[in-house]
Amino acid sequence: MKKRDFIAEDILSKIYQNKYRAGEKIPTERELAKHYDVSRYTVREALKKLVNIGCVKIIQG
């Protein structure tokens, strides 16, 4: 399994477990990269996957 897929599934799991609630911010790319010990690019790819399936919405700023 690729790292981005693992991260996407882990975040999705946390959403279903209500660790990240609807309308609530998830940690920043930088914080997630540090947590998973990967690059921000890898985190960004994982988040894109979640955006494509409609689970998260990315808002800049």
PDB file of C-alpha atoms in Angstrom:
ATOM      1  CA  MET A   1       0.000   0.000   0.000  1.00  0.00           C
ATOM      2  CA  LYS A   2       1.321   3.434  -0.891  1.00  0.00           C
ATOM      3  CA  LYS A   3       1.824   5.928   1.902  1.00  0.00           C
ATOM      4  CA  ARG A   4      -0.736   8.330   0.453  1.00  0.00           C
ATOM      5  CA  ASP A   5      -3.349   5.561   0.402  1.00  0.00           C
ATOM      6  CA  PHE A   6      -2.571   4.609   4.003  1.00  0.00           C
ATOM      7  CA  ILE A   7      -2.870   8.243   5.113  1.00  0.00           C
ATOM      8  CA  ALA A   8      -6.138   8.725   3.223  1.00  0.00           C
ATOM      9  CA  GLU A   9      -7.614   5.578   4.779  1.00  0.00           C
ATOM     10  CA  ASP A  10      -6.412   6.572   8.248  1.00  0.00           C
ATOM     11  CA  ILE A  11      -7.955  10.041   7.970  1.00  0.00           C
ATOM     12  CA  LEU A  12     -11.169   8.516   6.609  1.00  0.00           C
ATOM     13  CA  SER A  13     -11.211   6.090   9.530  1.00  0.00           C
ATOM     14  CA  LYS A  14     -10.848   8.991  11.967  1.00  0.00           C
ATOM     15  CA  ILE A  15     -13.732  10.779  10.242  1.00  0.00           C
ATOM     16  CA  TYR A  16     -15.969   7.709  10.661  1.00  0.00           C
ATOM     17  CA  GLN A  17     -14.898   7.403  14.300  1.00  0.00           C
ATOM     18  CA  ASN A  18     -15.859  11.071  14.855  1.00  0.00           C
ATOM     19  CA  LYS A  19     -12.316  12.054  15.787  1.00  0.00           C
ATOM     20  CA  TYR A  20     -12.695  14.612  12.991  1.00  0.00           C
ATOM     21  CA  ARG A  21     -16.273  15.863  12.965  1.00  0.00           C
ATOM     22  CA  ALA A  22     -18.270  17.379  10.129  1.00  0.00           C
ATOM     23  CA  GLY A  23     -17.450  21.050   9.671  1.00  0.00           C
ATOM     24  CA  GLU A  24     -14.386  20.774  11.894  1.00  0.00           C
ATOM     25  CA  LYS A  25     -10.879  21.463  10.649  1.00  0.00           C
ATOM     26  CA  ILE A  26      -8.464  18.578  10.367  1.00  0.00           C
ATOM     27  CA  PRO A  27      -4.777  19.184  11.101  1.00  0.00           C
ATOM     28  CA  THR A  28      -2.769  21.170   8.565  1.00  0.00           C
ATOM     29  CA  GLU A  29      -0.695  19.543   5.841  1.00  0.00           C
ATOM     30  CA  ARG A  30       2.427  20.365   7.824  1.00  0.00           C
ATOM     31  CA  GLU A  31       1.060  18.787  11.011  1.00  0.00           C
ATOM     32  CA  LEU A  32      -0.104  15.673   9.155  1.00  0.00           C
ATOM     33  CA  ALA A  33       3.254  15.347   7.387  1.00  0.00           C
ATOM     34  CA  LYS A  34       5.037  15.483  10.730  1.00  0.00           C
ATOM     35  CA  HIS A  35       2.592  13.013  12.309  1.00  0.00           C
ATOM     36  CA  TYR A  36       2.940  10.454   9.503  1.00  0.00           C
ATOM     37  CA  ASP A  37       6.641  11.228   8.914  1.00  0.00           C
ATOM     38  CA  VAL A  38       6.138  11.921   5.198  1.00  0.00           C
ATOM     39  CA  SER A  39       6.468  14.909   2.880  1.00  0.00           C
ATOM     40  CA  ARG A  40       3.732  17.496   2.512  1.00  0.00           C
ATOM     41  CA  TYR A  41       3.391  16.353  -1.102  1.00  0.00           C
ATOM     42  CA  THR A  42       2.396  12.876   0.084  1.00  0.00           C
ATOM     43  CA  VAL A  43      -0.151  14.370   2.479  1.00  0.00           C
ATOM     44  CA  ARG A  44      -1.489  16.602  -0.294  1.00  0.00           C
ATOM     45  CA  GLU A  45      -1.960  13.548  -2.541  1.00  0.00           C
ATOM     46  CA  ALA A  46      -3.833  11.747   0.239  1.00  0.00           C
ATOM     47  CA  LEU A  47      -6.075  14.769   0.770  1.00  0.00           C
ATOM     48  CA  LYS A  48      -6.768  15.012  -2.975  1.00  0.00           C
ATOM     49  CA  LYS A  49      -7.974  11.424  -2.857  1.00  0.00           C
ATOM     50  CA  LEU A  50     -10.374  12.319  -0.039  1.00  0.00           C
ATOM     51  CA  VAL A  51     -11.568  15.402  -1.926  1.00  0.00           C
ATOM     52  CA  ASN A  52     -12.278  13.272  -5.007  1.00  0.00           C
ATOM     53  CA  ILE A  53     -14.553  10.954  -3.041  1.00  0.00           C
ATOM     54  CA  GLY A  54     -16.250  13.905  -1.336  1.00  0.00           C
ATOM     55  CA  CYS A  55     -15.101  13.327   2.242  1.00  0.00           C
ATOM     56  CA  VAL A  56     -13.152  16.543   2.778  1.00  0.00           C
ATOM     57  CA  LYS A  57     -13.104  20.028   1.359  1.00  0.00           C
ATOM     58  CA  ILE A  58      -9.866  21.957   1.051  1.00  0.00           C
ATOM     59  CA  ILE A  59      -9.987  25.653   1.880  1.00  0.00           C
ATOM     60  CA  GLN A  60      -6.795  27.630   1.458  1.00  0.00           C
ATOM     61  CA  GLY A  61      -5.657  30.010   4.134  1.00  0.00           C
TER      62      GLY A  61
END
